[in-house]
Coordinates of C-alpha atoms in Angstrom, one line a residue:
M134 CA 10.3 18.6 6.7
D135 CA 7.1 17.1 4.8
L136 CA 6.9 18.1 1.1
Q137 CA 3.3 19.3 -0.2
L138 CA 3.0 20.1 -3.8
P139 CA -0.5 20.6 -4.5
N140 CA 0.4 22.6 -8.2
F141 CA 0.3 19.9 -10.1
P142 CA -2.6 18.4 -10.7
K143 CA -1.9 15.6 -13.4
G144 CA 1.6 14.8 -11.8
Q145 CA 5.1 15.5 -13.2
A146 CA 6.9 12.5 -14.7
F147 CA 10.5 11.7 -14.1
S148 CA 13.1 13.4 -16.8
D149 CA 13.7 10.9 -19.4
A150 CA 17.5 10.8 -17.4
L151 CA 16.2 9.9 -14.2
M152 CA 13.8 7.4 -15.1
R153 CA 16.4 4.9 -16.6
E154 CA 18.5 5.7 -13.1
V155 CA 15.1 4.2 -11.8
K156 CA 14.9 1.2 -14.1
A157 CA 17.9 0.3 -13.8
R158 CA 17.4 -0.4 -10.1
F159 CA 14.8 -2.9 -10.4
L160 CA 14.5 -6.1 -11.5
Q161 CA 12.6 -7.6 -14.4
V162 CA 10.8 -3.7 -14.9
D163 CA 10.7 -4.6 -19.0
H164 CA 11.5 -8.4 -19.1
D165 CA 10.4 -11.4 -17.3
H166 CA 12.3 -13.9 -15.2
H167 CA 12.7 -15.8 -18.7
G168 CA 14.0 -13.0 -20.3
R169 CA 10.6 -12.5 -22.7
E170 CA 9.3 -8.6 -22.9
R171 CA 6.5 -7.7 -21.3
L172 CA 4.7 -4.9 -19.2
Y173 CA 3.8 -5.8 -15.8
F174 CA 1.0 -4.0 -14.5
D175 CA -0.1 -6.0 -11.4
N176 CA 2.0 -3.9 -8.8
A177 CA -1.1 -3.8 -6.6
G178 CA -1.0 -7.4 -6.0
G179 CA 3.0 -7.4 -5.6
S180 CA 5.7 -4.9 -6.6
F181 CA 8.7 -4.8 -8.7
R182 CA 11.8 -5.8 -6.7
L183 CA 14.9 -3.2 -5.9
K184 CA 18.1 -5.1 -6.8
A185 CA 19.5 -4.1 -3.8
A186 CA 16.6 -5.6 -1.4
A187 CA 16.9 -8.6 -3.5
E188 CA 20.9 -8.4 -2.8
R189 CA 21.0 -8.0 1.1
F190 CA 18.3 -10.2 1.4
A191 CA 20.2 -13.0 0.4
Q192 CA 23.3 -11.3 2.1
V193 CA 22.0 -11.0 5.6
D194 CA 20.1 -14.1 5.3
A195 CA 22.6 -16.4 4.2
I196 CA 24.3 -15.5 8.1
P197 CA 24.0 -18.0 10.7
D198 CA 24.6 -16.6 13.4
N199 CA 21.2 -15.8 16.0
A200 CA 21.0 -12.3 16.7
E201 CA 20.4 -12.9 20.8
R202 CA 24.1 -13.5 20.9
I203 CA 26.9 -11.0 22.4
H204 CA 29.4 -12.2 19.6
A205 CA 30.5 -9.4 16.6
T206 CA 28.2 -10.7 14.1
A207 CA 25.3 -10.9 16.7
V208 CA 25.6 -7.6 17.6
E209 CA 25.9 -6.5 13.7
L210 CA 22.5 -8.5 13.3
Q211 CA 21.0 -6.3 16.2
D212 CA 22.2 -3.3 14.5
I213 CA 20.7 -4.0 11.6
Q214 CA 17.3 -4.7 13.5
A215 CA 18.0 -1.3 14.9
K216 CA 18.3 0.2 11.5
G217 CA 15.5 -1.2 10.3
S218 CA 13.0 -0.1 12.9
A219 CA 14.2 2.8 13.0
D220 CA 14.1 3.3 9.3
L221 CA 10.1 2.0 9.6
R222 CA 9.4 4.7 12.0
T223 CA 10.9 7.2 9.3
I224 CA 8.4 5.9 6.5
L225 CA 5.7 6.5 9.3
N226 CA 7.1 10.1 10.9
A227 CA 6.6 7.9 14.4
T228 CA 8.3 8.2 17.3
G229 CA 8.1 5.8 19.9
G230 CA 5.9 3.1 20.2
S231 CA 6.8 -0.7 18.9
V232 CA 7.6 -2.5 15.7
Y233 CA 6.6 -5.7 15.0
A234 CA 8.1 -8.1 12.0
S235 CA 5.7 -11.0 11.0
L236 CA 5.6 -13.3 8.3
T237 CA 2.5 -11.7 6.8
A238 CA 0.8 -8.2 7.2
S239 CA -2.3 -10.0 7.4
G240 CA -1.2 -11.7 10.4
A241 CA 0.0 -8.6 12.0
M242 CA -3.7 -6.9 11.2
F243 CA -5.3 -9.8 12.7
D244 CA -3.0 -10.2 15.8
M245 CA -3.7 -6.0 16.3
V246 CA -7.3 -6.5 16.2
R247 CA -7.5 -8.8 18.6
A248 CA -5.4 -7.0 21.3
V249 CA -7.8 -4.3 20.9
A250 CA -10.8 -6.4 20.6
E251 CA -10.4 -8.3 23.9
N252 CA -8.7 -5.8 25.8
V253 CA -10.9 -2.6 25.2
P254 CA -14.3 -1.4 26.5
G255 CA -17.1 -1.1 24.1
T256 CA -20.2 -2.2 22.5
N257 CA -19.5 -1.7 18.8
M258 CA -16.8 -2.0 16.3
V259 CA -16.4 -0.1 13.5
T260 CA -14.8 -0.4 9.8
T261 CA -15.8 -0.2 5.8
V262 CA -16.7 -1.8 3.6
L263 CA -13.4 -1.5 1.4
E264 CA -11.2 -3.0 3.9
H265 CA -8.8 -6.3 2.4
P266 CA -10.1 -9.4 3.9
S267 CA -7.2 -9.6 6.6
A268 CA -8.9 -6.6 8.7
F269 CA -12.4 -6.9 7.6
D270 CA -12.5 -10.6 8.1
A271 CA -10.5 -10.3 11.8
M272 CA -13.0 -7.4 12.6
S273 CA -16.0 -9.7 12.2
L274 CA -14.5 -13.0 14.1
Y275 CA -13.8 -10.5 17.1
A276 CA -16.9 -8.9 17.1
E277 CA -19.4 -12.2 16.8
R278 CA -16.9 -13.7 19.0
L279 CA -17.2 -11.2 21.6
G280 CA -20.7 -10.2 21.2
R281 CA -20.3 -6.4 19.9
E282 CA -22.1 -5.1 16.8
L283 CA -20.0 -4.6 14.0
R284 CA -20.7 -1.4 12.1
V285 CA -19.3 -0.9 8.3
A286 CA -19.3 2.3 6.4
K287 CA -20.8 2.0 3.0
S288 CA -18.5 3.5 -0.3
N289 CA -19.1 5.9 -2.6
P290 CA -19.7 4.5 -5.8
V291 CA -18.7 7.7 -7.7
T292 CA -15.5 8.5 -5.4
G293 CA -14.3 5.2 -5.0
G294 CA -13.3 5.6 -1.7
V295 CA -15.3 6.0 1.7
D296 CA -16.9 9.2 2.8
V297 CA -15.3 10.8 5.9
D298 CA -19.4 11.9 7.1
E299 CA -20.4 7.7 6.2
I300 CA -17.5 6.6 9.0
V301 CA -17.8 9.0 11.9
R302 CA -21.2 8.8 11.9
L303 CA -21.0 5.4 13.1
V304 CA -18.5 6.0 15.7
D305 CA -19.8 7.0 19.2
E306 CA -18.6 6.8 23.0
N307 CA -19.4 3.0 22.8
T308 CA -17.1 2.5 20.2
C309 CA -13.7 0.3 21.1
L310 CA -12.2 0.2 17.6
L311 CA -11.9 1.8 14.4
N312 CA -10.1 -0.2 11.8
V313 CA -9.6 1.7 7.9
I314 CA -8.3 0.8 4.5
Y315 CA -5.5 4.1 3.8
A316 CA -6.3 3.3 -0.1
S317 CA -8.9 0.9 -2.0
N318 CA -6.8 -1.6 -3.4
I319 CA -9.2 -2.0 -6.3
S320 CA -10.4 1.9 -7.1
G321 CA -7.0 3.4 -6.1
V322 CA -8.7 6.4 -4.2
K323 CA -7.0 7.3 -0.8
L324 CA -9.3 7.9 2.3
D325 CA -8.8 11.4 4.3
M326 CA -7.2 9.9 7.0
A327 CA -6.2 13.1 8.8
E328 CA -9.9 14.0 8.5
I329 CA -11.0 10.9 9.5
V330 CA -8.8 10.7 12.7
R331 CA -9.4 13.8 14.2
R332 CA -13.4 13.9 13.8
A333 CA -13.3 10.3 15.0
R334 CA -11.8 11.4 18.5
E335 CA -13.9 14.4 18.6
I336 CA -16.6 11.8 19.7
K337 CA -14.6 9.5 21.5
P338 CA -10.7 10.9 22.4
D339 CA -9.4 7.7 23.3
L340 CA -10.5 6.0 20.6
Y341 CA -7.8 3.1 19.4
I342 CA -7.6 3.2 15.9
L343 CA -6.1 0.6 13.5
V344 CA -5.2 1.3 9.2
D345 CA -4.1 -0.9 6.4
A346 CA -1.4 1.2 4.4
V347 CA -0.6 -2.2 2.8
Q348 CA -1.8 -0.8 -0.7
H349 CA -1.1 2.8 0.2
A350 CA 2.8 2.6 1.6
P351 CA 4.8 2.8 -1.6
H352 CA 2.7 5.3 -3.7
G353 CA 2.1 8.4 -1.1
L354 CA 3.1 10.2 2.2
I355 CA 2.3 8.5 5.4
D356 CA 2.8 11.2 8.7
L357 CA 1.4 9.5 11.9
Q358 CA 2.2 13.0 13.4
K359 CA -0.6 14.3 11.5
T360 CA -2.5 11.3 11.8
P361 CA -1.8 10.0 15.2
V362 CA -3.6 6.1 14.7
D363 CA -2.7 3.3 17.4
G364 CA -1.6 0.6 14.8
I365 CA -0.5 0.6 11.2
N366 CA 0.7 -2.1 9.1
L367 CA 2.5 -2.4 5.5
A368 CA 4.1 -5.6 3.3
P369 CA 7.4 -4.6 1.8
Y370 CA 6.5 -7.6 -1.1
K371 CA 4.4 -4.5 -2.3
F372 CA 7.1 -2.0 -1.7
F373 CA 10.0 -3.2 -3.8
G374 CA 10.8 -5.3 -1.3
C375 CA 10.9 -9.0 -0.5
R376 CA 7.7 -11.6 0.2
G377 CA 7.5 -13.4 3.6
S378 CA 7.3 -10.1 5.5
G379 CA 5.0 -8.0 7.1
L380 CA 6.0 -4.6 9.6
S381 CA 3.8 -2.6 11.7
W382 CA 3.7 0.1 13.9
M383 CA 1.9 0.2 17.3
S384 CA 1.3 3.1 19.7
V385 CA 2.6 3.0 22.9
R386 CA -0.2 2.0 24.5
A387 CA -1.8 -0.7 22.0
A388 CA 1.8 -2.4 22.5
V389 CA 1.1 -2.8 26.3
L390 CA -2.6 -4.2 25.4
P391 CA -2.6 -8.3 26.5
H392 CA -0.8 -10.2 23.5
H393 CA 1.2 -13.7 22.6
K394 CA 4.1 -13.1 24.1
L395 CA 6.8 -15.3 25.2
A396 CA 6.0 -14.5 29.4
G397 CA 9.9 -13.0 29.8
K398 CA 9.6 -10.4 27.0
K399 CA 8.9 -6.8 27.4
T400 CA 5.1 -5.9 27.8
D401 CA 5.4 -4.2 24.6
Y402 CA 7.5 -6.8 22.7
W403 CA 5.7 -8.6 20.0
D404 CA 7.7 -10.9 18.4
L405 CA 7.5 -14.7 18.5
G406 CA 10.5 -16.7 18.0
S407 CA 13.7 -15.3 16.8
A408 CA 14.1 -12.5 14.5
A409 CA 14.7 -12.5 10.7
P410 CA 17.4 -10.0 10.0
W411 CA 17.0 -9.8 6.6
Q412 CA 13.2 -8.1 6.9
F413 CA 14.8 -5.1 8.8
A414 CA 17.6 -5.1 6.0
V415 CA 15.4 -5.0 3.0
L416 CA 13.4 -2.2 4.6
T417 CA 16.7 0.0 4.7
E418 CA 17.2 -0.8 1.4
I419 CA 13.8 0.0 0.1
V420 CA 14.0 3.7 2.1
D421 CA 17.6 4.1 1.0
Y422 CA 16.6 4.0 -2.4
V423 CA 13.4 6.4 -1.5
C424 CA 15.9 8.8 -0.1
W425 CA 18.3 8.4 -3.3
L426 CA 15.2 9.3 -5.4
G427 CA 14.4 12.1 -2.9
G428 CA 17.8 14.0 -3.2
H429 CA 17.4 14.7 -6.6
F430 CA 14.3 16.9 -6.0
T431 CA 15.4 19.3 -3.6
D432 CA 18.5 20.9 -2.5
A433 CA 17.2 22.5 0.8
V434 CA 16.9 19.1 2.5
D435 CA 19.9 18.3 4.4
A436 CA 21.1 15.0 3.7
T437 CA 21.5 13.9 7.0
D438 CA 17.6 14.4 7.7
R439 CA 16.8 10.4 6.6
R440 CA 13.0 11.9 6.8
A441 CA 13.1 15.1 5.0
L442 CA 14.7 13.0 2.3
F443 CA 12.2 10.1 2.5
A444 CA 9.6 12.9 2.2
A445 CA 10.8 13.8 -1.1
G446 CA 11.4 11.1 -2.7
I447 CA 7.8 9.5 -1.9
T448 CA 6.4 12.9 -2.8
H449 CA 7.6 13.0 -6.0
I450 CA 6.9 8.7 -6.6
E451 CA 3.4 10.5 -5.9
L452 CA 3.9 13.0 -8.6
H453 CA 4.9 10.4 -11.6
E454 CA 2.6 8.1 -10.5
R455 CA 0.1 10.6 -11.0
A456 CA 1.2 11.4 -14.3
L457 CA 0.9 8.3 -15.7
L458 CA -2.6 8.1 -14.3
A459 CA -3.5 11.5 -16.6
V460 CA -1.6 9.5 -19.5
L461 CA -3.7 5.9 -19.0
L462 CA -7.4 8.1 -18.7
D463 CA -6.7 11.2 -21.5
G464 CA -4.0 10.0 -23.3
N465 CA -1.3 11.9 -25.1
E466 CA 0.2 13.0 -28.9
N467 CA 1.1 9.3 -29.2
A468 CA -1.9 7.2 -28.1
T469 CA -5.4 7.7 -26.7
G470 CA -6.2 7.5 -23.5
M471 CA -9.2 5.2 -21.8
R472 CA -11.7 7.6 -21.3
K473 CA -12.0 7.9 -25.1
L474 CA -11.4 4.7 -26.2
E475 CA -14.6 3.1 -27.9
G476 CA -15.1 -0.4 -26.4
V477 CA -13.6 0.7 -23.1
N478 CA -15.5 1.7 -20.0
V479 CA -13.2 3.0 -17.2
F480 CA -14.9 2.3 -13.7
L481 CA -14.8 4.6 -10.9
D482 CA -12.9 7.3 -12.9
Y483 CA -13.1 10.3 -9.9
Q484 CA -11.7 13.2 -11.9
D485 CA -9.4 14.5 -8.6
L486 CA -6.2 12.6 -9.3
S487 CA -4.8 13.6 -6.0
K488 CA -7.1 11.6 -4.4
R489 CA -6.3 8.8 -6.3
D490 CA -2.8 6.4 -6.3
L491 CA -2.1 4.4 -9.2
I492 CA -4.9 1.8 -9.9
L493 CA -7.4 2.1 -12.6
G494 CA -10.0 -0.3 -13.3
I495 CA -11.7 -0.9 -16.5
G496 CA -14.0 -3.3 -18.7
F497 CA -15.0 -4.1 -22.3
D498 CA -18.1 -3.7 -23.8
R499 CA -17.8 -7.1 -25.7
I500 CA -15.7 -9.3 -23.3
D501 CA -15.8 -10.0 -19.9
C502 CA -12.7 -9.0 -17.6
T503 CA -11.4 -12.5 -17.1
Q504 CA -11.2 -12.9 -21.1
A505 CA -9.5 -9.2 -21.0
V506 CA -6.9 -10.7 -18.9
V507 CA -6.2 -13.4 -20.9
E508 CA -6.1 -11.3 -24.1
Y509 CA -3.6 -9.2 -22.4
A510 CA -1.4 -12.2 -21.6
K511 CA -1.4 -13.0 -25.3
R512 CA 0.1 -9.5 -26.4
G513 CA 2.7 -9.8 -23.2
V514 CA 0.5 -7.6 -20.5
T515 CA 0.1 -8.9 -17.6
V516 CA -2.8 -7.1 -15.5
Y517 CA -5.2 -9.0 -12.5
E518 CA -9.3 -9.2 -12.9
R519 CA -11.1 -8.2 -10.0
V520 CA -14.2 -10.2 -9.8
A521 CA -17.2 -11.0 -7.7
T522 CA -16.8 -14.5 -7.0
S523 CA -13.4 -13.8 -5.3
I524 CA -13.0 -13.6 -1.5
Y525 CA -10.9 -10.9 -2.3
S526 CA -13.0 -8.7 -4.6
K527 CA -16.8 -9.8 -3.4
R528 CA -18.0 -7.1 -1.0
M529 CA -16.0 -4.2 -2.4
L530 CA -17.3 -4.6 -5.7
E531 CA -20.7 -5.0 -5.2
S532 CA -20.6 -2.1 -2.9
F533 CA -19.8 0.0 -6.0
G534 CA -22.4 -2.2 -8.0
L535 CA -19.8 -3.8 -10.4
V536 CA -19.7 -7.8 -11.2
G537 CA -15.8 -7.2 -12.3
T538 CA -13.1 -4.9 -13.7
V539 CA -9.5 -5.2 -14.8
R540 CA -7.2 -3.8 -12.5
V541 CA -4.3 -2.0 -13.9
S542 CA -1.7 -1.2 -11.4
P543 CA 1.7 0.0 -12.9
L544 CA 4.4 1.4 -10.5
H545 CA 6.9 4.5 -10.6
C546 CA 9.5 2.5 -12.5
N547 CA 7.2 2.8 -15.5
S548 CA 7.6 5.3 -17.8
I549 CA 5.3 7.5 -20.2
A550 CA 6.5 5.1 -23.0
D551 CA 5.3 2.1 -21.3
V552 CA 1.6 3.5 -20.9
E553 CA 1.7 4.2 -24.3
K554 CA 2.1 0.8 -25.4
F555 CA -0.4 -0.1 -23.0
L556 CA -2.9 2.1 -24.5
R557 CA -2.0 1.6 -27.8
I558 CA -2.4 -2.6 -27.1
T559 CA -5.8 -1.9 -25.1
R560 CA -7.0 -0.5 -28.1
E561 CA -5.8 -3.5 -30.1
I562 CA -7.8 -5.6 -27.6
A563 CA -11.1 -3.5 -28.1
A564 CA -10.9 -3.8 -31.8
D565 CA -10.2 -7.1 -32.6
I566 CA -12.8 -8.8 -30.1

């Protein structure tokens, strides 16, 4: 059961009571690790950690036993890994295939691109200008190494995304791989993945498709039954979890493509070296939390149906974050929104909030984005400058005709009151400089 709630164009904020419960489950939402009060609005570069995830990480990682044994503790660790693998499939609504645990999601993307590029025939590879360097650079590397044409879909500077037509026009019967990002980590705009997959496979039914879901996974529902791709990755540290972990899922046909592995392992096995069971334990804590949240919003969901509870939870995370975005843009009775603040510019301001994750790019008339970040820090606010001199921003910003932007990215454990405070601080910065 996947919930579709289209009747909230400006979102639906959590109740005050639920907001207090949500905040209580996270670390350092209102104060930094030194106890200083602050607003942390740089969750697109990481995210707040669940207390349960951090505690479970320490608990499981402290176990010295090797999971590849037969004694009781080893079997316990194997069960943790199996449950975490099942929970990755819960997040994605995936069946079968292989789960690949890596140090980073970026490393996994390079591995997946290599496996397809080196083993699937074709004369071209297709991606978009908005990709994270881990995807774009992997595509560039293997296209050059294998003598294939790299086709890059342009961005739409009005929507802040990439149009479906722009992507599928580059796909033909000689395309060996299509690699697309689920949502931009600069504009927050979501690509229409269902249409991209459907139309690309109309052109080439056996086309291999990889998706970078690192940015989008914590903010909205993913359903591989509706968007059947061959590989998709996420990063638990951006999903209320811990750093040092990347988790990916691959289809049956992608998983058996030749790749680095120990010769004695099964053809669809991708992990190298001993597993780190904490990676899977943390993922289970993430899914437990989202399911707990989902249980607050529906009586129709069977409490044993983990995917249905997860879908309800992530859908209401999306709705709450949409409500935060609406207040950031338009304000309310307590604070003036960005669209009306004198001296402040909202970049890539696409009106349909249902097409956007909770990321906002802004600029100031009289100072550049780097100085703006400094001014926010003076006032206890952490945001991030995306500038054209950065390898993580240059290609995307230039495609939009921007030299820089202040990226504002709260999380669903932020409240409407947090956003109102941020707006008042922004107004103060604009007036003072």
